mmCIF file of C-alpha atoms in Angstrom:
data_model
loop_
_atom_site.group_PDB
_atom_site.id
_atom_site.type_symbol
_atom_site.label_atom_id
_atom_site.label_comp_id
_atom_site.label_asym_id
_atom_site.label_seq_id
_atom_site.Cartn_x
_atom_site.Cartn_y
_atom_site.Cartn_z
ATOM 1 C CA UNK A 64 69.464 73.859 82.902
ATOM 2 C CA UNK A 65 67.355 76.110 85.193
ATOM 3 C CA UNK A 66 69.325 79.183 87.357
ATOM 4 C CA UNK A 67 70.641 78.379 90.855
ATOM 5 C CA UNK A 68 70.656 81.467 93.245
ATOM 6 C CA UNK A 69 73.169 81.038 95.771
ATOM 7 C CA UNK A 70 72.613 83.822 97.922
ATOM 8 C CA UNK A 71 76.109 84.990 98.352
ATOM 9 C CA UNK A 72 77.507 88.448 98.081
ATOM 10 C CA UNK A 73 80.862 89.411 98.373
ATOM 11 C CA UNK A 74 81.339 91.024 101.919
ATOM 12 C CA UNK A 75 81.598 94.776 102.613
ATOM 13 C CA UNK A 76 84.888 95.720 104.013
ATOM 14 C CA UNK A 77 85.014 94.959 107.946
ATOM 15 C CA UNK A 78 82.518 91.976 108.137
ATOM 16 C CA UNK A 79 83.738 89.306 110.638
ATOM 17 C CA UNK A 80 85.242 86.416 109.113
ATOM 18 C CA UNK A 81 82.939 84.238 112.077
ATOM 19 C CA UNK A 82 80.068 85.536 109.596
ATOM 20 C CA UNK A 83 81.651 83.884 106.425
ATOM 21 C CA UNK A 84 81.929 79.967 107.724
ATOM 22 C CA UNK A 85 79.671 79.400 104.816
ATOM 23 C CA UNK A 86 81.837 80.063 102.092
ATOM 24 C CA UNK A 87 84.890 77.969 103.923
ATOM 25 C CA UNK A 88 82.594 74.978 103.708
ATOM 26 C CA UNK A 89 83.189 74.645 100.022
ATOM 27 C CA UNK A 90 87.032 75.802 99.763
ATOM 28 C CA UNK A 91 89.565 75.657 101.666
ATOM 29 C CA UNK A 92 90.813 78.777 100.242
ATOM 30 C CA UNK A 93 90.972 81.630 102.374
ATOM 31 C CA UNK A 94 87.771 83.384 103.277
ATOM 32 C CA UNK A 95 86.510 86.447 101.281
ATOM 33 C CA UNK A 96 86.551 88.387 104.354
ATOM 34 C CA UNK A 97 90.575 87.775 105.055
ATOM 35 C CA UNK A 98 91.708 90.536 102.402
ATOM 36 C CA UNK A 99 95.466 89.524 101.439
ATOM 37 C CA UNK A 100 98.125 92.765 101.795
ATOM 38 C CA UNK A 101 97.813 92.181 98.190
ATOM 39 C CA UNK A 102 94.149 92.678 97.354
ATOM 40 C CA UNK A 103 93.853 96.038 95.617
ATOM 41 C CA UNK A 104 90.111 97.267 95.542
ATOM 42 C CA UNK A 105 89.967 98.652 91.907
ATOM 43 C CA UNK A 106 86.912 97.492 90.906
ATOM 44 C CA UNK A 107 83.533 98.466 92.170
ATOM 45 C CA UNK A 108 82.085 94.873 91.472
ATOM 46 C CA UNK A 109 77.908 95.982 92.218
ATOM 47 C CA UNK A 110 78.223 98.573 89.564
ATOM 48 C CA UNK A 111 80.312 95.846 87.244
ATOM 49 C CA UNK A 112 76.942 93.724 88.018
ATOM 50 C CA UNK A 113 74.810 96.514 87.451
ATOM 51 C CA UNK A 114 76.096 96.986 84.169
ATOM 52 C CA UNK A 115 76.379 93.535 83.175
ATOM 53 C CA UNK A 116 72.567 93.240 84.100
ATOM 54 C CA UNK A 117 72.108 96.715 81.954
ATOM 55 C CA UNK A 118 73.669 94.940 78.692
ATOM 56 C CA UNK A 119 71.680 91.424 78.939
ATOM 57 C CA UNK A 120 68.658 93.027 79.114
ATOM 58 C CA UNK A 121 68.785 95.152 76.111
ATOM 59 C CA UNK A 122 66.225 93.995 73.211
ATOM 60 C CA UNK A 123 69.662 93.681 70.592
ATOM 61 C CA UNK A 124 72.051 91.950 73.041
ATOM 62 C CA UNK A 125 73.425 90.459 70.111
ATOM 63 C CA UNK A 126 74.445 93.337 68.306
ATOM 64 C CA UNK A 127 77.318 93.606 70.822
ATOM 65 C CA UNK A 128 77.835 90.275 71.680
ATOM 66 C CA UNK A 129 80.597 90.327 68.761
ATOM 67 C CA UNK A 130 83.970 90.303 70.769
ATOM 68 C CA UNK A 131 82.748 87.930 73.265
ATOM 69 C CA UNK A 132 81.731 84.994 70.154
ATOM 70 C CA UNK A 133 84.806 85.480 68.490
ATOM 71 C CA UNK A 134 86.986 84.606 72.115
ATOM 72 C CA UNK A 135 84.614 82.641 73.080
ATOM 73 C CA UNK A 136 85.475 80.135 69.758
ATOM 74 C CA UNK A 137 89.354 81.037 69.952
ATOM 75 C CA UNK A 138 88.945 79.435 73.554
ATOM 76 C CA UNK A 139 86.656 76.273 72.671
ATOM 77 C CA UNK A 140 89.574 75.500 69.999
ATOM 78 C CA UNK A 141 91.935 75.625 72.542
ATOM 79 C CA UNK A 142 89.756 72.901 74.266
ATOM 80 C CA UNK A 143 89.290 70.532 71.486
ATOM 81 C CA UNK A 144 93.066 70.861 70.743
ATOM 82 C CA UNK A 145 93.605 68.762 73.879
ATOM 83 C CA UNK A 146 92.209 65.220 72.530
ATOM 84 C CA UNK A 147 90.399 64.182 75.507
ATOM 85 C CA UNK A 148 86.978 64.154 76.883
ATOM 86 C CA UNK A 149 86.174 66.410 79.797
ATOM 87 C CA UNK A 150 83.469 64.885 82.149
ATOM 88 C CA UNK A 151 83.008 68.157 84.545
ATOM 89 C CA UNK A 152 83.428 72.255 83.095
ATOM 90 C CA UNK A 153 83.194 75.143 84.942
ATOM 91 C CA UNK A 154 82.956 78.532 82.928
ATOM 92 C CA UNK A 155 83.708 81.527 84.846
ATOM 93 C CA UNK A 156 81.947 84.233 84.214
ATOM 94 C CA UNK A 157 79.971 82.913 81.601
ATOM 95 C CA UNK A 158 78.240 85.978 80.300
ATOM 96 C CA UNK A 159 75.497 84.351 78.121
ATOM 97 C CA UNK A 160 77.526 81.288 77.374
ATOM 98 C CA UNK A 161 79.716 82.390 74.844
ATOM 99 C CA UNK A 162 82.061 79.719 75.165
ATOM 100 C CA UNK A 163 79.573 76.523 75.777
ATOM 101 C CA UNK A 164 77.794 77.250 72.724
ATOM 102 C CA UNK A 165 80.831 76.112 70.146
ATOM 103 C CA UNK A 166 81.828 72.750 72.451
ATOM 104 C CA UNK A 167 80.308 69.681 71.468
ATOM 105 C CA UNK A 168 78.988 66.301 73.801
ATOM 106 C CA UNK A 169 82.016 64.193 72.426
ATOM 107 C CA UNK A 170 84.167 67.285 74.483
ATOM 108 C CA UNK A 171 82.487 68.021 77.520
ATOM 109 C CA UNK A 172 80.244 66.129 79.539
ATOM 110 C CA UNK A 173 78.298 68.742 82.071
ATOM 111 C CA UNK A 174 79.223 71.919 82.533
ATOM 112 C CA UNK A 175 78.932 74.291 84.984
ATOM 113 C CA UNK A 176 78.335 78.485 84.101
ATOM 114 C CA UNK A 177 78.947 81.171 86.975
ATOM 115 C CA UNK A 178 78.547 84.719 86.414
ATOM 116 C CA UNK A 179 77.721 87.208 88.459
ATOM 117 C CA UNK A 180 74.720 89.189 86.218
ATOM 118 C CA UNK A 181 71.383 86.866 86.582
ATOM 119 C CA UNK A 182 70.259 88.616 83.020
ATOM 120 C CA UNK A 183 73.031 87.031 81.752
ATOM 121 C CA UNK A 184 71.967 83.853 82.754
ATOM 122 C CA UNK A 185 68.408 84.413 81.837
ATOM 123 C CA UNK A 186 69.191 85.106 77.967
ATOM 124 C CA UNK A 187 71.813 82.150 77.562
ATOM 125 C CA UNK A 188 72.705 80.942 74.116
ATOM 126 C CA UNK A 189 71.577 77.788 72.538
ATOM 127 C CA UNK A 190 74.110 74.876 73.183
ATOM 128 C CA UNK A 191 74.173 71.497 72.836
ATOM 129 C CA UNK A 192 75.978 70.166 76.633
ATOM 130 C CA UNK A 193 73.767 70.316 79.242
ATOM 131 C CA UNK A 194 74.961 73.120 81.736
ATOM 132 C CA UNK A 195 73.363 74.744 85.052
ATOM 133 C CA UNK A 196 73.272 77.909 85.485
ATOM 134 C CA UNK A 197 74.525 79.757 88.632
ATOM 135 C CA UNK A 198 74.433 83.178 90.045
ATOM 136 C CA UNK A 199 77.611 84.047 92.212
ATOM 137 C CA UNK A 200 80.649 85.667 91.781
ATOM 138 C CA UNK A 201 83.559 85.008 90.014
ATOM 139 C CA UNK A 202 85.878 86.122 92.536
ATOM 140 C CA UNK A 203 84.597 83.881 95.195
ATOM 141 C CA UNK A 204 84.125 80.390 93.715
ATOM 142 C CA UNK A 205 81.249 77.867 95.594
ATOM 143 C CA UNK A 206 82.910 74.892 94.777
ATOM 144 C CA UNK A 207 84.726 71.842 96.770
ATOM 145 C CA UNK A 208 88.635 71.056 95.748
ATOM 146 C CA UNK A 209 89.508 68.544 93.392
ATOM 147 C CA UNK A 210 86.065 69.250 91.180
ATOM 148 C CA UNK A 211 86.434 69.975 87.555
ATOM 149 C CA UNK A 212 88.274 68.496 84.731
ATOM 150 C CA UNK A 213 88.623 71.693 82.519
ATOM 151 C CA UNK A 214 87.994 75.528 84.124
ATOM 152 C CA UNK A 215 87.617 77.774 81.296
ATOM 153 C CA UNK A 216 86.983 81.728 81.388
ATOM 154 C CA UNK A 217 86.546 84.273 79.155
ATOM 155 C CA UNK A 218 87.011 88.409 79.305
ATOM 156 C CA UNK A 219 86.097 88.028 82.717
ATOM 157 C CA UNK A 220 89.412 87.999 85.074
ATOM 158 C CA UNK A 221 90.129 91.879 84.118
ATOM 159 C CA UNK A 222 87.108 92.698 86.413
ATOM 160 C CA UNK A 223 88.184 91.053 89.598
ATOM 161 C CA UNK A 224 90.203 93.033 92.280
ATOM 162 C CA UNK A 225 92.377 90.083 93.048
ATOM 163 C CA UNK A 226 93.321 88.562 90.285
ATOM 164 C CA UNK A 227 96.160 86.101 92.292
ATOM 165 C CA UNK A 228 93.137 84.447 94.730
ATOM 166 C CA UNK A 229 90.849 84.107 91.485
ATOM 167 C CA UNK A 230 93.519 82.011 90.022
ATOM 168 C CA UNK A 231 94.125 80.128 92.997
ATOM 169 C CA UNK A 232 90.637 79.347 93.404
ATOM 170 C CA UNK A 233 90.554 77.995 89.944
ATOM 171 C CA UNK A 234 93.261 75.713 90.751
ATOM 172 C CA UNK A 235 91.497 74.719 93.786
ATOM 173 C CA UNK A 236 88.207 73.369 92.301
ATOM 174 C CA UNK A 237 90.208 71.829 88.979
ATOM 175 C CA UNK A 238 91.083 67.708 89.478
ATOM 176 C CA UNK A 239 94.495 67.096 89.231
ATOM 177 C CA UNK A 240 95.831 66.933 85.702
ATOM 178 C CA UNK A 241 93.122 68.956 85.186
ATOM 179 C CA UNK A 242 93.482 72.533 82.748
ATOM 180 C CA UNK A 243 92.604 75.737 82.798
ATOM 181 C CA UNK A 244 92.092 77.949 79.560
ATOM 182 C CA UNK A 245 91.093 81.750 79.977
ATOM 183 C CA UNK A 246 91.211 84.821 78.066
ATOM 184 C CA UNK A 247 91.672 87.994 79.326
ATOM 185 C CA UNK A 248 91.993 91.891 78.005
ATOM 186 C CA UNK A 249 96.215 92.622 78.276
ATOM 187 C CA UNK A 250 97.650 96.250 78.433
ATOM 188 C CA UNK A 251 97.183 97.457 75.256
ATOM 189 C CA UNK A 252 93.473 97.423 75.119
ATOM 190 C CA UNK A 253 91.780 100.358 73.721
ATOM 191 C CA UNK A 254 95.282 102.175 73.624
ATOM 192 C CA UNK A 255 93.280 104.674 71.106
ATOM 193 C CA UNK A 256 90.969 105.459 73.179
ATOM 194 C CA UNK A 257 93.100 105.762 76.414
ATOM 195 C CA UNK A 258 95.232 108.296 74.844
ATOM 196 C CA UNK A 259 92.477 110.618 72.702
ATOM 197 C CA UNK A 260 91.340 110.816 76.005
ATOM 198 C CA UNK A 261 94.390 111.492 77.814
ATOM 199 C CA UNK A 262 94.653 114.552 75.092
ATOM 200 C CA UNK A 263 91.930 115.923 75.382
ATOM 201 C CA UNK A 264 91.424 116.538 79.161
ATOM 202 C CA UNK A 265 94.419 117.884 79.700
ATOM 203 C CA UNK A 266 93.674 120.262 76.909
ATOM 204 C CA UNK A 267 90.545 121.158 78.056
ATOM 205 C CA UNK A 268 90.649 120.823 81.634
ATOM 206 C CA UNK A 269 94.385 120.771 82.585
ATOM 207 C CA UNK A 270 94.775 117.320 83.961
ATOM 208 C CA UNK A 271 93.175 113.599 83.720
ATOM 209 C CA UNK A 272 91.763 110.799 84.978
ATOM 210 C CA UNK A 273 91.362 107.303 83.960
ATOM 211 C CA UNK A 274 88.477 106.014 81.481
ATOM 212 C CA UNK A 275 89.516 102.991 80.588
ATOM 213 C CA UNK A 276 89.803 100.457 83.064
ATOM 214 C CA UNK A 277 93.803 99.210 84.176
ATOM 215 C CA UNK A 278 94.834 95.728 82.885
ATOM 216 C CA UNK A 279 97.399 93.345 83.472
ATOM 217 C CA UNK A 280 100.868 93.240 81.810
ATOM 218 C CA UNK A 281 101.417 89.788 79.952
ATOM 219 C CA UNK A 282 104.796 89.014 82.078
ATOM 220 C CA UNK A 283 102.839 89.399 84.981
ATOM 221 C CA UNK A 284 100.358 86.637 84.078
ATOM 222 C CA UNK A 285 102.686 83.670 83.851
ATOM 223 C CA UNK A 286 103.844 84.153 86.939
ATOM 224 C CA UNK A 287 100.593 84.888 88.428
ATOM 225 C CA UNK A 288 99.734 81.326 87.113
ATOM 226 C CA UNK A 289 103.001 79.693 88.000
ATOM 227 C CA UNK A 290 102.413 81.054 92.100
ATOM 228 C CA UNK A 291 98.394 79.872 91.943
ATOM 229 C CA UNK A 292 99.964 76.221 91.493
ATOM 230 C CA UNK A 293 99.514 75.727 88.084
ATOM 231 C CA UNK A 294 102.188 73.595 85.700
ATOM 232 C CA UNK A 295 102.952 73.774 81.944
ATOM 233 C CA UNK A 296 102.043 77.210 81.173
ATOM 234 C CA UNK A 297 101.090 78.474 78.092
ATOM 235 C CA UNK A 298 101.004 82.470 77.868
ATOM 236 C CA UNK A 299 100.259 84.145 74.069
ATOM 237 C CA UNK A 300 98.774 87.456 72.982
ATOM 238 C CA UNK A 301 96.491 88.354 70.275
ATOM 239 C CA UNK A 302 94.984 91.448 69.106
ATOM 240 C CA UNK A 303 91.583 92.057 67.405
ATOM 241 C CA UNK A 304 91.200 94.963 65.975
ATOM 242 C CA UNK A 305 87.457 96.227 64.975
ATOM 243 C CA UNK A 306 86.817 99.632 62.819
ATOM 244 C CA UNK A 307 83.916 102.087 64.074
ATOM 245 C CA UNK A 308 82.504 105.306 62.369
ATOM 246 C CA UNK A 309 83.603 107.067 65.436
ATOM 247 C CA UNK A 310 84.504 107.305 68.956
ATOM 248 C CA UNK A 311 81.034 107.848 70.474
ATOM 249 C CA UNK A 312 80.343 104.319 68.668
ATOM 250 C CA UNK A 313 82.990 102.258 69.972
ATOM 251 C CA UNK A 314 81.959 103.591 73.713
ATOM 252 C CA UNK A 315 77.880 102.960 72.993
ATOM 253 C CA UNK A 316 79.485 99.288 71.980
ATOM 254 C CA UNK A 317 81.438 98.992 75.312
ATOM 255 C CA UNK A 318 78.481 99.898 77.440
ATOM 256 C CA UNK A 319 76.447 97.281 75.227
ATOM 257 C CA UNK A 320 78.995 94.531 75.852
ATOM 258 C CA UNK A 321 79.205 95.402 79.699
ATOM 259 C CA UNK A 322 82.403 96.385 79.641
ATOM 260 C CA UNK A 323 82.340 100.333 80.242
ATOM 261 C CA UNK A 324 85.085 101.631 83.038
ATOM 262 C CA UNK A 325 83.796 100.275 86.937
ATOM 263 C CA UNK A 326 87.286 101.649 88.401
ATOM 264 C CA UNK A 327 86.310 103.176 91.716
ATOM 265 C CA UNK A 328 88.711 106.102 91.050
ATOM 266 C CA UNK A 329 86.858 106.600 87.637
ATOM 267 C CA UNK A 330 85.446 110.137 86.985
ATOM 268 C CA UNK A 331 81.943 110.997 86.582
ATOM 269 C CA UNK A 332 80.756 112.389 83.103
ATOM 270 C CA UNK A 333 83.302 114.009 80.909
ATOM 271 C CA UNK A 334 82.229 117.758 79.695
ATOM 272 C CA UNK A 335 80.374 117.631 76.135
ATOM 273 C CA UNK A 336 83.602 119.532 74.451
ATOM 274 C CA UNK A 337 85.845 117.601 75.881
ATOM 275 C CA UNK A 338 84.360 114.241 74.483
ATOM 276 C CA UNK A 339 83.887 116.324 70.933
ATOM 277 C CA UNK A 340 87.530 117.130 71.376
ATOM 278 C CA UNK A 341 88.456 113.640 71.994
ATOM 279 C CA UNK A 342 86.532 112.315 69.391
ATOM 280 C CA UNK A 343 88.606 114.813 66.838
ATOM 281 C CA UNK A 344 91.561 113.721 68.446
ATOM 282 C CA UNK A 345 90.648 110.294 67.777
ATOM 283 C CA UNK A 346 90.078 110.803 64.036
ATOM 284 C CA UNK A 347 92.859 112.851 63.450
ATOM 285 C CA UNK A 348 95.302 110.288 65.280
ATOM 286 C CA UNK A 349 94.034 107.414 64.422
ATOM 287 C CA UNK A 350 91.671 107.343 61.289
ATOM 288 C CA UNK A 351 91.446 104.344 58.259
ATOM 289 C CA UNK A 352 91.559 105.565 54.622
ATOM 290 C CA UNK A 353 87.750 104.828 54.589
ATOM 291 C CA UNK A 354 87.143 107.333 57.704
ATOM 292 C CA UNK A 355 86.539 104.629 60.120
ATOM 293 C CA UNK A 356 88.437 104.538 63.122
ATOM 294 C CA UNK A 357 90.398 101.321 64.846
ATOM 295 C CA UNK A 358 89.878 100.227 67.980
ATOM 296 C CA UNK A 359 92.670 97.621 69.591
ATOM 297 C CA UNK A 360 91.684 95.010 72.057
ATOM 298 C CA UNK A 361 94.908 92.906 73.134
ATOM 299 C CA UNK A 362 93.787 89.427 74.155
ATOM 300 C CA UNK A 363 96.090 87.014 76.832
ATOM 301 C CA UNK A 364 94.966 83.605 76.333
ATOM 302 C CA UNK A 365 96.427 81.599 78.756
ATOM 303 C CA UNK A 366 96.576 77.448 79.425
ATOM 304 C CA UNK A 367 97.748 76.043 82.898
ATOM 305 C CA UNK A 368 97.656 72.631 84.717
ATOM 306 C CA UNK A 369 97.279 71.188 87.886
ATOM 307 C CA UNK A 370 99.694 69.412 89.033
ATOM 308 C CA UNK A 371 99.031 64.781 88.637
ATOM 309 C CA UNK A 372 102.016 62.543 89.318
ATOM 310 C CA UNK A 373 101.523 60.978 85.873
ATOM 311 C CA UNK A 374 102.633 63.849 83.942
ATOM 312 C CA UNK A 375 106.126 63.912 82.948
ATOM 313 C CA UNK A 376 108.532 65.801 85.024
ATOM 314 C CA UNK A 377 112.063 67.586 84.421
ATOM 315 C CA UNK A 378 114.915 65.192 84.419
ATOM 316 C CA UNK A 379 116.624 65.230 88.044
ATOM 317 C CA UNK A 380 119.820 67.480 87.908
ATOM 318 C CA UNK A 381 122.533 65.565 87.259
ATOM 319 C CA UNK A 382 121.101 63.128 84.655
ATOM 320 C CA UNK A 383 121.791 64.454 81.634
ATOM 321 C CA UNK A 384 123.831 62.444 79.032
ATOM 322 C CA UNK A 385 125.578 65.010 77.150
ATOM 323 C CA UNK A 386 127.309 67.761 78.558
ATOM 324 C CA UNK A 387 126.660 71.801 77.286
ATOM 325 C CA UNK A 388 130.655 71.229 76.222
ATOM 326 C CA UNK A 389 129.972 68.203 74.079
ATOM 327 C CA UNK A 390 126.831 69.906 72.285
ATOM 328 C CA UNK A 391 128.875 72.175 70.703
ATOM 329 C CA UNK A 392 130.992 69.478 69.598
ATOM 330 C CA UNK A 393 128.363 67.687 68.028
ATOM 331 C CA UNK A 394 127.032 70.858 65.933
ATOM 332 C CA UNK A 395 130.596 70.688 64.431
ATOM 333 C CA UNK A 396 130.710 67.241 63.557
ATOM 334 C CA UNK A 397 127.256 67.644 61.899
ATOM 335 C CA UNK A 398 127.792 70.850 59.984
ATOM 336 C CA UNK A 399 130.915 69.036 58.536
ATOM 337 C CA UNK A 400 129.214 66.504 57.495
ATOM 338 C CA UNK A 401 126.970 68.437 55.581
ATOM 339 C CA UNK A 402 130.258 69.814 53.471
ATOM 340 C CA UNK A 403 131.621 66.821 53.108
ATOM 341 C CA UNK A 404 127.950 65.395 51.444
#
């Protein structure tokens, strides 16, 4: 399908909420301009555009796209293990489709891609659904309620500043009994890199600061899910681990994927010996029998539902048949008559 602009920017700091009516017309969630105590502002989200943008555009986009098919697939599994036919998908933050391109017409009907880099858009994958296209961001969804029939996102949700209103808005625009499969990075991503880092600043230069962006902790996300509304969760971890010659590679293959550091609080340019001395640091720490070196990216997958009064609910307290006294009872009886067989 072609690109829809919707000319919608998240708002600086300070802008009116009078000035954001527009964005109430499709939600009722909460404006973008009525910050929750919660909101943390990690995440410069122009630059995260910015480089997005950067990455599309490059001649070999594919070269890096590597990460992003392989979750991509692990997701679209995760749709076609739920036999039924969606009518209306929404991927957020689509990148270049990564997830649209393994689903088939018998699975999903029409579906919808939102990201926030238009390159992105530009250089979608072939696919066989028909989608459309549209620019906005992911943190600030243009949809009505009671929309979609499956939301799906992957490595996405680690860039947003508030994660908690993302989720919310997903359950928002999902029908009810409608699901909602994403993937984002967990805790332990790039761990190797974090620390070789870590090492060799405060070596060199007596302190540090943060490269690699903060992620969220895998008990965190469940309830995350559980207080956007969502039922029947489903919260695992996976990790993917992927060998480079050296450091300087892996980080030329994060800025190629889009996904170098947009922290606000990140520091500029580290000094040529200190990245040498991380790089060592790396080998020495970290290093495969065939001189490679491992890089760790932790994966949350995570499944939730909206809430339809034909799916089956907890038995009322009260109703059980069977006491906790009587179970143990019953293991007795059984185990003897296993001897007595």
């Amino acid at each position: 399908g072609g690109l829809w602009v919707l000319r919608m920017r998240s708002p600086a700091a300070g802008v009116p909420v009078k000035n954001l009516c527009l964005r109430e017309l499709a939600s009722g969630v909460s404006s973008p301009g009525s910050t929750s105590p919660r909101a943390l502002n990690i995440f410069d989200r122009d630059l995260k555009r910015k480089q997005k943008n950067w990455a599309a555009r490059q001649p070999e986009a594919m070269k890096f796209d590597y990460l992003k098919e392989e979750v991509g697939s692990r997701i679209a599994d995760r749709v076609y293990d739920i036999a039924r036919n969606f009518s209306l998908a929404l991927d957020v933050g689509c990148g270049r489709g990564y997830i649209a391109q393994h689903l088939n017409k018998e699975t999903v009907g029409k579906f919808f891609q939102v990201d926030i880099a238009e390159n992105a858009l530009k250089n979608v994958l072939e696919m066989e659904i028909p989608t459309v296209s549209i620019l906005a961001d992911e943190e600030f969804l243009p949809f009505r309620e009671n929309t979609f029939d499956l939301v799906v996102s992957s490595l996405s949700l680690h860039w947003v500043n508030d994660l908690p209103r993302a989720l919310e808005q997903i359950h928002y625009v999902l029908k009810p009994d409608g699901v909602f499969i994403g993937a984002m990075f967990g805790g332990d991503t790039l761990y190797e890199l974090r620390c070789s880092l870590q090492l060799a600043e405060t070596e060199r230069e007596g302190g540090f600061s943060p490269h690699v962006s903060p992620f969220t902790a895998v008990n965190d996300l469940g309830h995350l899910l559980g207080r956007a509304g969502f039922n029947t969760l489903t919260v695992d971890t996976d990790e993917i681990q992927v060998n480079y010659p050296g450091m300087f590679e892996l980080m030329e293959d994060l800025q190629g994927m889009g996904e170098s550091n947009c922290a606000w609080n990140r520091k500029g340019l580290l000094h040529r010996d200190t990245m040498l001395a991380a790089a060592a640091v790396y080998g020495e720490m970290y290093k495969n029998e065939d001189g490679s070196v491992p890089a760790t990216y932790q994966v949350y997958y995570m499944i939730g539902w909206k809430y339809h009064d034909s799916q089956a609910r907890p038995a009322e307290r009260g109703s059980a048949t069977v006491s906790f006294g009587e179970l143990g009872k019953i293991n007795n009886l059984m185990s003897q008559g296993k001897k007595s067989q």
